Amino acid sequence: MANAMLQQTVGGTLQLLSNSGTHCNVGNRSVRLLPKGFKLEVEFPKRAIYSSGKRKFNVIQASTSQTSVVGPLLAPSSSDTLDSHMKSNEVALILIRHGESLWNEKNLFTGCVDVPLTNKGVEEAIEAGHRISNIPVDMIYTSSLIRAQMTAMLAMTQHRRKKVPIILHNEDERARAWSKIYSEDTIEQSIPVITSWKLNERMYGELQGLNKQETADKFGHEKVHEWRRSYDIPPPNGESLEMCAQRAVAYFRDNIEPQLLSGKNILISAHGNSLRSIIMYLDKLTSQEVITLELSTGIPMLYIFKEGKFIRRGSPVAPTEAGVYAYTRVCNFLSALLLICHGPV
């Protein structure tokens, strides 16, 4: 999106002008940038504050948000500018559901079975990396499953900092000794990756490996829907969403939240149900609201952590219940426009 600038007119109209045409969809909104520019009509309850440049947006302060948050740069001139868009008391939390797996493709219940990504899943992970390439990342947390780890690793190949994600092996003393890095310069150019089974997908019990359609035909669509989408009813010998949430949220509170409090920017690459559980905690959703939440594979979700509070900046694009995780505010829409729609520059 070269030579673009953001401007606001007196009447509350927001204009995004571009020399090159492009088109994107955000939720149910369609935006097309024409060579001569376009007008995006947005009603502002109070004045919006922004800054602009020849090739990048530096700051967007959403007028409907109680707290100003800073948006990602679209085209930074160097890696040194990566941190300039984050205020000193703000850190980023990025959530990514892994890309399509081989069992997603085959319509099988996967759960905790460890299967890799498809070619489409690889492409989704790389595209996710493009979308977060300007957001600083200091630590990465993934589940113990390869599809989540592949997604994180592939995404970070697109990051402008070009730091190397390295999985930490703390299984025992030998693992720690054998994986030790002896160069301080190399450590500075690395990002620690911490894996935990507590971020795994929920265990689907006796459904794992079964075809979803055939299972619905055998047990009835209503029963299978109950196993998949209820909050506290587990499949046979498996976990309910409530059970998954207990371990995933506890791990987030005990291990990840302290890192955010210390000023670290965090990426979590995990699964539909473990991430739904964490989002339930972040957004204070009810058990009824969370069961309607659907997360798309490979779509990053951004939160700003500031003064002990999580501020949502981007929403999933999958179907959701209105008002739970949808583009209902100007800040969500503008954030999504910047975070979700722009491609590599």
Short mmCIF file of the C-alpha atoms (twelve columns), coordinates in Angstrom:
data_MODEL
# 
_entry.id   MODEL 
# 
loop_
_atom_site.group_PDB 
_atom_site.id 
_atom_site.type_symbol 
_atom_site.label_atom_id 
_atom_site.label_alt_id 
_atom_site.label_comp_id 
_atom_site.label_asym_id 
_atom_site.label_seq_id 
_atom_site.Cartn_x 
_atom_site.Cartn_y 
_atom_site.Cartn_z 
_atom_site.pdbx_PDB_model_num 
ATOM 1   C CA . MET A 1   0.000   0.000   0.000  1 
ATOM 2   C CA . ALA A 2   2.493   2.560   -1.246 1 
ATOM 3   C CA . ASN A 3   2.226   6.318   -0.819 1 
ATOM 4   C CA . ALA A 4   -0.889  6.077   1.297  1 
ATOM 5   C CA . MET A 5   -2.034  8.612   3.828  1 
ATOM 6   C CA . LEU A 6   -4.811  8.908   6.342  1 
ATOM 7   C CA . GLN A 7   -6.755  12.120  6.712  1 
ATOM 8   C CA . GLN A 8   -9.869  13.298  8.508  1 
ATOM 9   C CA . THR A 9   -12.155 16.000  7.229  1 
ATOM 10  C CA . VAL A 10  -14.191 18.402  9.331  1 
ATOM 11  C CA . GLY A 11  -17.423 16.512  8.847  1 
ATOM 12  C CA . GLY A 12  -16.147 13.335  10.493 1 
ATOM 13  C CA . THR A 13  -15.229 11.604  7.215  1 
ATOM 14  C CA . LEU A 14  -12.123 9.449   7.216  1 
ATOM 15  C CA . GLN A 15  -10.247 9.272   3.937  1 
ATOM 16  C CA . LEU A 16  -7.601  6.719   3.056  1 
ATOM 17  C CA . LEU A 17  -5.853  7.776   -0.135 1 
ATOM 18  C CA . SER A 18  -3.652  5.515   -2.197 1 
ATOM 19  C CA . ASN A 19  -1.859  5.681   -5.532 1 
ATOM 20  C CA . SER A 20  -2.422  1.998   -6.192 1 
ATOM 21  C CA . GLY A 21  -5.739  0.205   -6.223 1 
ATOM 22  C CA . THR A 22  -6.415  -2.710  -3.936 1 
ATOM 23  C CA . HIS A 23  -9.415  -4.490  -2.425 1 
ATOM 24  C CA . CYS A 24  -10.062 -6.325  0.794  1 
ATOM 25  C CA . ASN A 25  -12.900 -7.658  2.910  1 
ATOM 26  C CA . VAL A 26  -13.151 -7.060  6.663  1 
ATOM 27  C CA . GLY A 27  -15.936 -9.083  8.242  1 
ATOM 28  C CA . ASN A 28  -18.975 -8.144  6.183  1 
ATOM 29  C CA . ARG A 29  -17.403 -4.899  4.994  1 
ATOM 30  C CA . SER A 30  -15.804 -4.594  1.565  1 
ATOM 31  C CA . VAL A 31  -13.189 -1.896  0.999  1 
ATOM 32  C CA . ARG A 32  -11.742 -0.979  -2.365 1 
ATOM 33  C CA . LEU A 33  -8.859  1.451   -2.789 1 
ATOM 34  C CA . LEU A 34  -8.958  3.142   -6.177 1 
ATOM 35  C CA . PRO A 35  -5.953  4.783   -7.850 1 
ATOM 36  C CA . LYS A 36  -7.411  8.235   -7.124 1 
ATOM 37  C CA . GLY A 37  -8.305  7.368   -3.539 1 
ATOM 38  C CA . PHE A 38  -11.520 6.508   -1.776 1 
ATOM 39  C CA . LYS A 39  -13.590 7.786   1.103  1 
ATOM 40  C CA . LEU A 40  -14.315 5.618   4.115  1 
ATOM 41  C CA . GLU A 41  -17.283 7.144   5.931  1 
ATOM 42  C CA . VAL A 42  -16.901 6.760   9.704  1 
ATOM 43  C CA . GLU A 43  -18.822 8.653   12.365 1 
ATOM 44  C CA . PHE A 44  -16.544 9.737   15.211 1 
ATOM 45  C CA . PRO A 45  -18.116 10.551  18.596 1 
ATOM 46  C CA . LYS A 46  -15.002 12.577  19.360 1 
ATOM 47  C CA . ARG A 47  -11.934 13.697  17.548 1 
ATOM 48  C CA . ALA A 48  -9.585  11.023  16.192 1 
ATOM 49  C CA . ILE A 49  -5.870  11.607  16.500 1 
ATOM 50  C CA . TYR A 50  -3.492  10.305  13.903 1 
ATOM 51  C CA . SER A 51  -0.207  10.880  12.172 1 
ATOM 52  C CA . SER A 52  0.772   10.043  8.618  1 
ATOM 53  C CA . GLY A 53  3.815   9.711   6.430  1 
ATOM 54  C CA . LYS A 54  4.793   9.127   2.855  1 
ATOM 55  C CA . ARG A 55  4.893   5.345   3.111  1 
ATOM 56  C CA . LYS A 56  3.485   4.359   6.467  1 
ATOM 57  C CA . PHE A 57  0.900   4.937   9.147  1 
ATOM 58  C CA . ASN A 58  2.540   5.500   12.488 1 
ATOM 59  C CA . VAL A 59  -0.262  5.942   15.008 1 
ATOM 60  C CA . ILE A 60  -3.988  5.432   14.996 1 
ATOM 61  C CA . GLN A 61  -5.947  6.435   18.082 1 
ATOM 62  C CA . ALA A 62  -9.456  5.024   17.869 1 
ATOM 63  C CA . SER A 63  -11.982 7.568   19.061 1 
ATOM 64  C CA . THR A 64  -14.440 5.015   20.428 1 
ATOM 65  C CA . SER A 65  -11.890 3.298   22.632 1 
ATOM 66  C CA . GLN A 66  -11.438 4.460   26.190 1 
ATOM 67  C CA . THR A 67  -7.688  3.947   25.930 1 
ATOM 68  C CA . SER A 68  -5.556  4.934   22.960 1 
ATOM 69  C CA . VAL A 69  -3.732  2.065   21.324 1 
ATOM 70  C CA . VAL A 70  -1.087  2.108   18.643 1 
ATOM 71  C CA . GLY A 71  -1.459  0.341   15.326 1 
ATOM 72  C CA . PRO A 72  1.204   -1.656  13.450 1 
ATOM 73  C CA . LEU A 73  3.370   0.070   10.855 1 
ATOM 74  C CA . LEU A 74  2.567   -0.765  7.277  1 
ATOM 75  C CA . ALA A 75  5.959   -0.047  5.753  1 
ATOM 76  C CA . PRO A 76  8.736   0.707   8.217  1 
ATOM 77  C CA . SER A 77  11.953  1.909   6.655  1 
ATOM 78  C CA . SER A 78  14.102  -0.340  8.871  1 
ATOM 79  C CA . SER A 79  13.844  -2.903  11.632 1 
ATOM 80  C CA . ASP A 80  14.742  -0.171  14.137 1 
ATOM 81  C CA . THR A 81  11.260  1.270   13.729 1 
ATOM 82  C CA . LEU A 82  9.501   -1.890  14.865 1 
ATOM 83  C CA . ASP A 83  9.254   -0.813  18.481 1 
ATOM 84  C CA . SER A 84  8.479   2.829   17.730 1 
ATOM 85  C CA . HIS A 85  4.766   2.106   17.247 1 
ATOM 86  C CA . MET A 86  4.439   0.629   20.728 1 
ATOM 87  C CA . LYS A 87  4.149   3.014   23.646 1 
ATOM 88  C CA . SER A 88  6.539   2.294   26.477 1 
ATOM 89  C CA . ASN A 89  3.772   0.974   28.746 1 
ATOM 90  C CA . GLU A 90  2.094   -1.174  26.083 1 
ATOM 91  C CA . VAL A 91  2.977   -4.674  24.903 1 
ATOM 92  C CA . ALA A 92  1.503   -6.879  22.199 1 
ATOM 93  C CA . LEU A 93  -0.186  -10.261 22.595 1 
ATOM 94  C CA . ILE A 94  -0.705  -12.112 19.300 1 
ATOM 95  C CA . LEU A 95  -2.860  -15.236 19.082 1 
ATOM 96  C CA . ILE A 96  -2.771  -17.507 16.023 1 
ATOM 97  C CA . ARG A 97  -4.741  -20.676 15.465 1 
ATOM 98  C CA . HIS A 98  -2.553  -23.103 13.514 1 
ATOM 99  C CA . GLY A 99  -2.981  -23.451 9.764  1 
ATOM 100 C CA . GLU A 100 -4.990  -26.249 8.172  1 
ATOM 101 C CA . SER A 101 -3.745  -29.701 9.206  1 
ATOM 102 C CA . LEU A 102 -3.862  -32.932 7.236  1 
ATOM 103 C CA . TRP A 103 -6.758  -34.140 9.382  1 
ATOM 104 C CA . ASN A 104 -8.607  -30.819 9.004  1 
ATOM 105 C CA . GLU A 105 -8.402  -31.492 5.280  1 
ATOM 106 C CA . LYS A 106 -9.746  -35.031 5.731  1 
ATOM 107 C CA . ASN A 107 -12.543 -33.839 8.062  1 
ATOM 108 C CA . LEU A 108 -11.315 -36.025 10.926 1 
ATOM 109 C CA . PHE A 109 -11.490 -35.319 14.650 1 
ATOM 110 C CA . THR A 110 -7.889  -34.460 15.527 1 
ATOM 111 C CA . GLY A 111 -7.750  -33.422 19.171 1 
ATOM 112 C CA . CYS A 112 -4.345  -34.265 20.626 1 
ATOM 113 C CA . VAL A 113 -3.199  -36.486 17.738 1 
ATOM 114 C CA . ASP A 114 0.012   -34.925 16.417 1 
ATOM 115 C CA . VAL A 115 -0.426  -34.326 12.670 1 
ATOM 116 C CA . PRO A 116 1.336   -31.720 10.481 1 
ATOM 117 C CA . LEU A 117 0.053   -28.942 8.251  1 
ATOM 118 C CA . THR A 118 -1.173  -29.295 4.683  1 
ATOM 119 C CA . ASN A 119 0.298   -27.172 1.894  1 
ATOM 120 C CA . LYS A 120 -2.639  -24.824 2.458  1 
ATOM 121 C CA . GLY A 121 -1.787  -24.735 6.171  1 
ATOM 122 C CA . VAL A 122 1.798   -23.810 5.339  1 
ATOM 123 C CA . GLU A 123 0.555   -20.975 3.129  1 
ATOM 124 C CA . GLU A 124 -1.803  -19.791 5.890  1 
ATOM 125 C CA . ALA A 125 1.061   -19.729 8.385  1 
ATOM 126 C CA . ILE A 126 3.267   -17.734 6.014  1 
ATOM 127 C CA . GLU A 127 0.437   -15.284 5.334  1 
ATOM 128 C CA . ALA A 128 -0.097  -14.918 9.082  1 
ATOM 129 C CA . GLY A 129 3.586   -14.052 9.301  1 
ATOM 130 C CA . HIS A 130 3.167   -11.280 6.730  1 
ATOM 131 C CA . ARG A 131 0.328   -9.822  8.775  1 
ATOM 132 C CA . ILE A 132 2.320   -9.651  12.007 1 
ATOM 133 C CA . SER A 133 5.698   -8.868  10.450 1 
ATOM 134 C CA . ASN A 134 5.795   -5.346  11.922 1 
ATOM 135 C CA . ILE A 135 4.738   -6.241  15.458 1 
ATOM 136 C CA . PRO A 136 7.572   -6.904  17.928 1 
ATOM 137 C CA . VAL A 137 7.815   -10.454 19.292 1 
ATOM 138 C CA . ASP A 138 10.052  -11.263 22.268 1 
ATOM 139 C CA . MET A 139 8.781   -14.718 23.244 1 
ATOM 140 C CA . ILE A 140 6.704   -17.437 21.595 1 
ATOM 141 C CA . TYR A 141 4.485   -20.000 23.305 1 
ATOM 142 C CA . THR A 142 3.093   -22.997 21.436 1 
ATOM 143 C CA . SER A 143 1.398   -26.258 22.284 1 
ATOM 144 C CA . SER A 144 3.369   -29.496 22.180 1 
ATOM 145 C CA . LEU A 145 1.754   -30.388 18.842 1 
ATOM 146 C CA . ILE A 146 3.651   -30.011 15.563 1 
ATOM 147 C CA . ARG A 147 0.914   -28.126 13.696 1 
ATOM 148 C CA . ALA A 148 1.052   -25.255 16.187 1 
ATOM 149 C CA . GLN A 149 4.856   -25.253 16.213 1 
ATOM 150 C CA . MET A 150 5.062   -25.277 12.404 1 
ATOM 151 C CA . THR A 151 2.669   -22.338 12.251 1 
ATOM 152 C CA . ALA A 152 4.757   -20.263 14.660 1 
ATOM 153 C CA . MET A 153 8.047   -21.092 12.936 1 
ATOM 154 C CA . LEU A 154 6.750   -20.414 9.434  1 
ATOM 155 C CA . ALA A 155 5.107   -17.164 10.515 1 
ATOM 156 C CA . MET A 156 8.352   -15.881 12.014 1 
ATOM 157 C CA . THR A 157 10.246  -16.454 8.751  1 
ATOM 158 C CA . GLN A 158 8.343   -13.400 7.477  1 
ATOM 159 C CA . HIS A 159 9.164   -11.107 10.407 1 
ATOM 160 C CA . ARG A 160 11.161  -7.971  9.632  1 
ATOM 161 C CA . ARG A 161 13.449  -8.449  12.604 1 
ATOM 162 C CA . LYS A 162 14.698  -11.758 11.123 1 
ATOM 163 C CA . LYS A 163 15.315  -13.165 14.581 1 
ATOM 164 C CA . VAL A 164 15.503  -16.962 14.784 1 
ATOM 165 C CA . PRO A 165 12.830  -18.763 16.851 1 
ATOM 166 C CA . ILE A 166 14.495  -21.499 18.915 1 
ATOM 167 C CA . ILE A 167 12.567  -24.136 20.845 1 
ATOM 168 C CA . LEU A 168 13.818  -24.406 24.411 1 
ATOM 169 C CA . HIS A 169 14.402  -27.943 25.679 1 
ATOM 170 C CA . ASN A 170 14.047  -28.084 29.428 1 
ATOM 171 C CA . GLU A 171 13.020  -31.722 29.726 1 
ATOM 172 C CA . ASP A 172 16.064  -32.596 31.825 1 
ATOM 173 C CA . GLU A 173 19.602  -31.456 32.592 1 
ATOM 174 C CA . ARG A 174 21.055  -33.156 29.535 1 
ATOM 175 C CA . ALA A 175 18.536  -31.484 27.203 1 
ATOM 176 C CA . ARG A 176 19.370  -28.088 28.702 1 
ATOM 177 C CA . ALA A 177 23.123  -28.671 28.440 1 
ATOM 178 C CA . TRP A 178 23.044  -29.986 24.885 1 
ATOM 179 C CA . SER A 179 20.919  -27.107 23.572 1 
ATOM 180 C CA . LYS A 180 22.870  -24.310 25.291 1 
ATOM 181 C CA . ILE A 181 23.900  -21.313 23.158 1 
ATOM 182 C CA . TYR A 182 27.337  -19.878 23.983 1 
ATOM 183 C CA . SER A 183 27.255  -16.678 21.909 1 
ATOM 184 C CA . GLU A 184 25.607  -13.621 23.456 1 
ATOM 185 C CA . ASP A 185 25.227  -12.077 19.996 1 
ATOM 186 C CA . THR A 186 23.404  -15.183 18.781 1 
ATOM 187 C CA . ILE A 187 21.138  -15.122 21.820 1 
ATOM 188 C CA . GLU A 188 20.293  -11.481 21.032 1 
ATOM 189 C CA . GLN A 189 19.204  -12.546 17.538 1 
ATOM 190 C CA . SER A 190 17.028  -15.395 18.829 1 
ATOM 191 C CA . ILE A 191 13.465  -15.677 20.132 1 
ATOM 192 C CA . PRO A 192 12.817  -18.331 22.789 1 
ATOM 193 C CA . VAL A 193 9.992   -20.724 21.966 1 
ATOM 194 C CA . ILE A 194 8.350   -22.456 24.932 1 
ATOM 195 C CA . THR A 195 6.089   -25.459 24.347 1 
ATOM 196 C CA . SER A 196 3.470   -26.847 26.705 1 
ATOM 197 C CA . TRP A 197 0.860   -29.582 26.454 1 
ATOM 198 C CA . LYS A 198 -1.431  -27.310 28.473 1 
ATOM 199 C CA . LEU A 199 -1.928  -25.246 25.296 1 
ATOM 200 C CA . ASN A 200 -2.874  -28.376 23.302 1 
ATOM 201 C CA . GLU A 201 -6.186  -28.772 21.553 1 
ATOM 202 C CA . ARG A 202 -8.799  -30.369 23.783 1 
ATOM 203 C CA . MET A 203 -8.605  -34.120 23.834 1 
ATOM 204 C CA . TYR A 204 -11.487 -35.551 21.828 1 
ATOM 205 C CA . GLY A 205 -11.374 -38.998 23.447 1 
ATOM 206 C CA . GLU A 206 -12.914 -41.802 21.428 1 
ATOM 207 C CA . LEU A 207 -13.745 -39.421 18.566 1 
ATOM 208 C CA . GLN A 208 -10.087 -38.862 17.616 1 
ATOM 209 C CA . GLY A 209 -9.404  -40.143 14.112 1 
ATOM 210 C CA . LEU A 210 -13.109 -40.552 13.248 1 
ATOM 211 C CA . ASN A 211 -14.672 -38.822 10.267 1 
ATOM 212 C CA . LYS A 212 -16.899 -35.993 11.481 1 
ATOM 213 C CA . GLN A 213 -19.680 -36.598 8.971  1 
ATOM 214 C CA . GLU A 214 -19.723 -40.362 9.532  1 
ATOM 215 C CA . THR A 215 -19.761 -39.809 13.297 1 
ATOM 216 C CA . ALA A 216 -22.735 -37.459 12.956 1 
ATOM 217 C CA . ASP A 217 -24.545 -40.022 10.806 1 
ATOM 218 C CA . LYS A 218 -23.897 -42.732 13.417 1 
ATOM 219 C CA . PHE A 219 -24.663 -40.846 16.658 1 
ATOM 220 C CA . GLY A 220 -26.900 -38.095 15.313 1 
ATOM 221 C CA . HIS A 221 -26.032 -34.520 14.403 1 
ATOM 222 C CA . GLU A 222 -27.509 -33.169 17.626 1 
ATOM 223 C CA . LYS A 223 -25.356 -35.421 19.838 1 
ATOM 224 C CA . VAL A 224 -22.161 -34.664 17.909 1 
ATOM 225 C CA . HIS A 225 -22.933 -30.943 17.982 1 
ATOM 226 C CA . GLU A 226 -23.351 -31.238 21.755 1 
ATOM 227 C CA . TRP A 227 -19.932 -32.911 22.079 1 
ATOM 228 C CA . ARG A 228 -18.287 -30.315 19.848 1 
ATOM 229 C CA . ARG A 229 -19.961 -27.091 20.930 1 
ATOM 230 C CA . SER A 230 -21.293 -27.431 24.469 1 
ATOM 231 C CA . TYR A 231 -19.224 -25.932 27.264 1 
ATOM 232 C CA . ASP A 232 -19.300 -28.668 29.895 1 
ATOM 233 C CA . ILE A 233 -20.267 -31.895 28.072 1 
ATOM 234 C CA . PRO A 234 -17.211 -33.926 26.949 1 
ATOM 235 C CA . PRO A 235 -17.121 -36.498 24.141 1 
ATOM 236 C CA . PRO A 236 -16.684 -40.114 25.328 1 
ATOM 237 C CA . ASN A 237 -13.506 -40.295 27.445 1 
ATOM 238 C CA . GLY A 238 -12.457 -36.834 26.266 1 
ATOM 239 C CA . GLU A 239 -12.305 -33.243 27.470 1 
ATOM 240 C CA . SER A 240 -15.074 -30.660 27.482 1 
ATOM 241 C CA . LEU A 241 -14.279 -27.058 26.605 1 
ATOM 242 C CA . GLU A 242 -14.555 -26.299 30.325 1 
ATOM 243 C CA . MET A 243 -11.842 -28.869 31.114 1 
ATOM 244 C CA . CYS A 244 -9.621  -27.504 28.331 1 
ATOM 245 C CA . ALA A 245 -10.143 -23.963 29.648 1 
ATOM 246 C CA . GLN A 246 -9.070  -24.944 33.165 1 
ATOM 247 C CA . ARG A 247 -5.601  -26.014 32.008 1 
ATOM 248 C CA . ALA A 248 -5.100  -23.444 29.220 1 
ATOM 249 C CA . VAL A 249 -6.182  -20.398 31.252 1 
ATOM 250 C CA . ALA A 250 -4.217  -21.528 34.314 1 
ATOM 251 C CA . TYR A 251 -1.099  -21.849 32.154 1 
ATOM 252 C CA . PHE A 252 -1.718  -18.418 30.624 1 
ATOM 253 C CA . ARG A 253 -2.137  -16.768 34.032 1 
ATOM 254 C CA . ASP A 254 0.843   -18.521 35.630 1 
ATOM 255 C CA . ASN A 255 3.359   -18.405 32.782 1 
ATOM 256 C CA . ILE A 256 2.421   -15.952 30.022 1 
ATOM 257 C CA . GLU A 257 0.765   -13.081 31.868 1 
ATOM 258 C CA . PRO A 258 3.855   -12.483 34.065 1 
ATOM 259 C CA . GLN A 259 5.941   -12.108 30.890 1 
ATOM 260 C CA . LEU A 260 3.494   -9.519  29.565 1 
ATOM 261 C CA . LEU A 261 3.686   -7.684  32.886 1 
ATOM 262 C CA . SER A 262 7.478   -7.625  32.556 1 
ATOM 263 C CA . GLY A 263 7.182   -5.879  29.173 1 
ATOM 264 C CA . LYS A 264 7.588   -8.827  26.792 1 
ATOM 265 C CA . ASN A 265 5.674   -8.971  23.492 1 
ATOM 266 C CA . ILE A 266 4.189   -12.462 23.181 1 
ATOM 267 C CA . LEU A 267 3.023   -14.679 20.318 1 
ATOM 268 C CA . ILE A 268 0.871   -17.731 21.134 1 
ATOM 269 C CA . SER A 269 0.397   -20.338 18.421 1 
ATOM 270 C CA . ALA A 270 -2.162  -22.891 19.515 1 
ATOM 271 C CA . HIS A 271 -5.554  -24.422 18.685 1 
ATOM 272 C CA . GLY A 272 -9.211  -23.562 18.290 1 
ATOM 273 C CA . ASN A 273 -10.317 -24.661 21.752 1 
ATOM 274 C CA . SER A 274 -7.258  -23.658 23.780 1 
ATOM 275 C CA . LEU A 275 -7.363  -20.196 22.168 1 
ATOM 276 C CA . ARG A 276 -11.129 -19.904 22.659 1 
ATOM 277 C CA . SER A 277 -10.471 -20.615 26.325 1 
ATOM 278 C CA . ILE A 278 -7.831  -17.876 26.550 1 
ATOM 279 C CA . ILE A 279 -10.049 -15.406 24.669 1 
ATOM 280 C CA . MET A 280 -12.859 -16.220 27.080 1 
ATOM 281 C CA . TYR A 281 -10.518 -15.132 29.890 1 
ATOM 282 C CA . LEU A 282 -9.215  -12.029 28.065 1 
ATOM 283 C CA . ASP A 283 -12.636 -10.768 26.950 1 
ATOM 284 C CA . LYS A 284 -14.556 -12.003 29.990 1 
ATOM 285 C CA . LEU A 285 -16.976 -14.006 27.847 1 
ATOM 286 C CA . THR A 286 -19.671 -16.152 29.387 1 
ATOM 287 C CA . SER A 287 -19.863 -19.900 28.808 1 
ATOM 288 C CA . GLN A 288 -22.717 -19.260 26.372 1 
ATOM 289 C CA . GLU A 289 -20.801 -16.593 24.456 1 
ATOM 290 C CA . VAL A 290 -17.627 -18.643 24.079 1 
ATOM 291 C CA . ILE A 291 -19.361 -21.660 22.531 1 
ATOM 292 C CA . THR A 292 -20.446 -19.462 19.595 1 
ATOM 293 C CA . LEU A 293 -16.917 -18.191 18.990 1 
ATOM 294 C CA . GLU A 294 -15.263 -19.559 15.858 1 
ATOM 295 C CA . LEU A 295 -11.609 -18.893 15.014 1 
ATOM 296 C CA . SER A 296 -10.267 -19.133 11.484 1 
ATOM 297 C CA . THR A 297 -7.037  -21.020 10.835 1 
ATOM 298 C CA . GLY A 298 -4.022  -18.805 10.283 1 
ATOM 299 C CA . ILE A 299 -5.697  -15.477 11.140 1 
ATOM 300 C CA . PRO A 300 -3.741  -13.442 13.734 1 
ATOM 301 C CA . MET A 301 -5.607  -11.785 16.595 1 
ATOM 302 C CA . LEU A 302 -3.941  -8.836  18.301 1 
ATOM 303 C CA . TYR A 303 -4.387  -7.583  21.847 1 
ATOM 304 C CA . ILE A 304 -2.624  -4.678  23.505 1 
ATOM 305 C CA . PHE A 305 -1.752  -5.258  27.163 1 
ATOM 306 C CA . LYS A 306 -1.680  -1.970  29.021 1 
ATOM 307 C CA . GLU A 307 -1.937  -1.167  32.727 1 
ATOM 308 C CA . GLY A 308 -3.031  -4.716  33.515 1 
ATOM 309 C CA . LYS A 309 -5.842  -4.693  30.918 1 
ATOM 310 C CA . PHE A 310 -6.212  -6.472  27.589 1 
ATOM 311 C CA . ILE A 311 -7.473  -4.305  24.720 1 
ATOM 312 C CA . ARG A 312 -8.647  -6.207  21.663 1 
ATOM 313 C CA . ARG A 313 -7.398  -4.789  18.368 1 
ATOM 314 C CA . GLY A 314 -8.398  -7.352  15.741 1 
ATOM 315 C CA . SER A 315 -11.222 -9.888  15.372 1 
ATOM 316 C CA . PRO A 316 -11.537 -13.316 13.770 1 
ATOM 317 C CA . VAL A 317 -13.218 -13.347 10.387 1 
ATOM 318 C CA . ALA A 318 -15.140 -16.567 10.907 1 
ATOM 319 C CA . PRO A 319 -18.885 -16.417 11.656 1 
ATOM 320 C CA . THR A 320 -19.560 -15.297 15.216 1 
ATOM 321 C CA . GLU A 321 -22.452 -14.292 17.383 1 
ATOM 322 C CA . ALA A 322 -23.087 -10.561 17.054 1 
ATOM 323 C CA . GLY A 323 -21.432 -8.583  19.782 1 
ATOM 324 C CA . VAL A 324 -19.183 -11.388 20.988 1 
ATOM 325 C CA . TYR A 325 -16.225 -11.081 18.653 1 
ATOM 326 C CA . ALA A 326 -17.347 -8.967  15.731 1 
ATOM 327 C CA . TYR A 327 -16.419 -5.662  14.108 1 
ATOM 328 C CA . THR A 328 -18.818 -3.580  16.140 1 
ATOM 329 C CA . ARG A 329 -16.588 -0.609  16.924 1 
ATOM 330 C CA . VAL A 330 -14.567 1.842   14.870 1 
ATOM 331 C CA . CYS A 331 -11.373 0.781   16.646 1 
ATOM 332 C CA . ASN A 332 -11.956 -2.860  15.660 1 
ATOM 333 C CA . PHE A 333 -12.668 -1.940  12.069 1 
ATOM 334 C CA . LEU A 334 -9.633  0.299   11.655 1 
ATOM 335 C CA . SER A 335 -7.398  -2.193  13.422 1 
ATOM 336 C CA . ALA A 336 -8.655  -4.981  11.199 1 
ATOM 337 C CA . LEU A 337 -8.131  -2.811  8.112  1 
ATOM 338 C CA . LEU A 338 -4.484  -2.349  9.062  1 
ATOM 339 C CA . LEU A 339 -3.720  -5.748  10.589 1 
ATOM 340 C CA . ILE A 340 -5.770  -8.189  8.532  1 
ATOM 341 C CA . CYS A 341 -5.992  -6.661  5.064  1 
ATOM 342 C CA . HIS A 342 -2.506  -5.473  4.207  1 
ATOM 343 C CA . GLY A 343 -0.152  -7.894  2.603  1 
ATOM 344 C CA . PRO A 344 3.634   -7.889  2.328  1 
ATOM 345 C CA . VAL A 345 5.141   -4.568  1.252  1 
# 
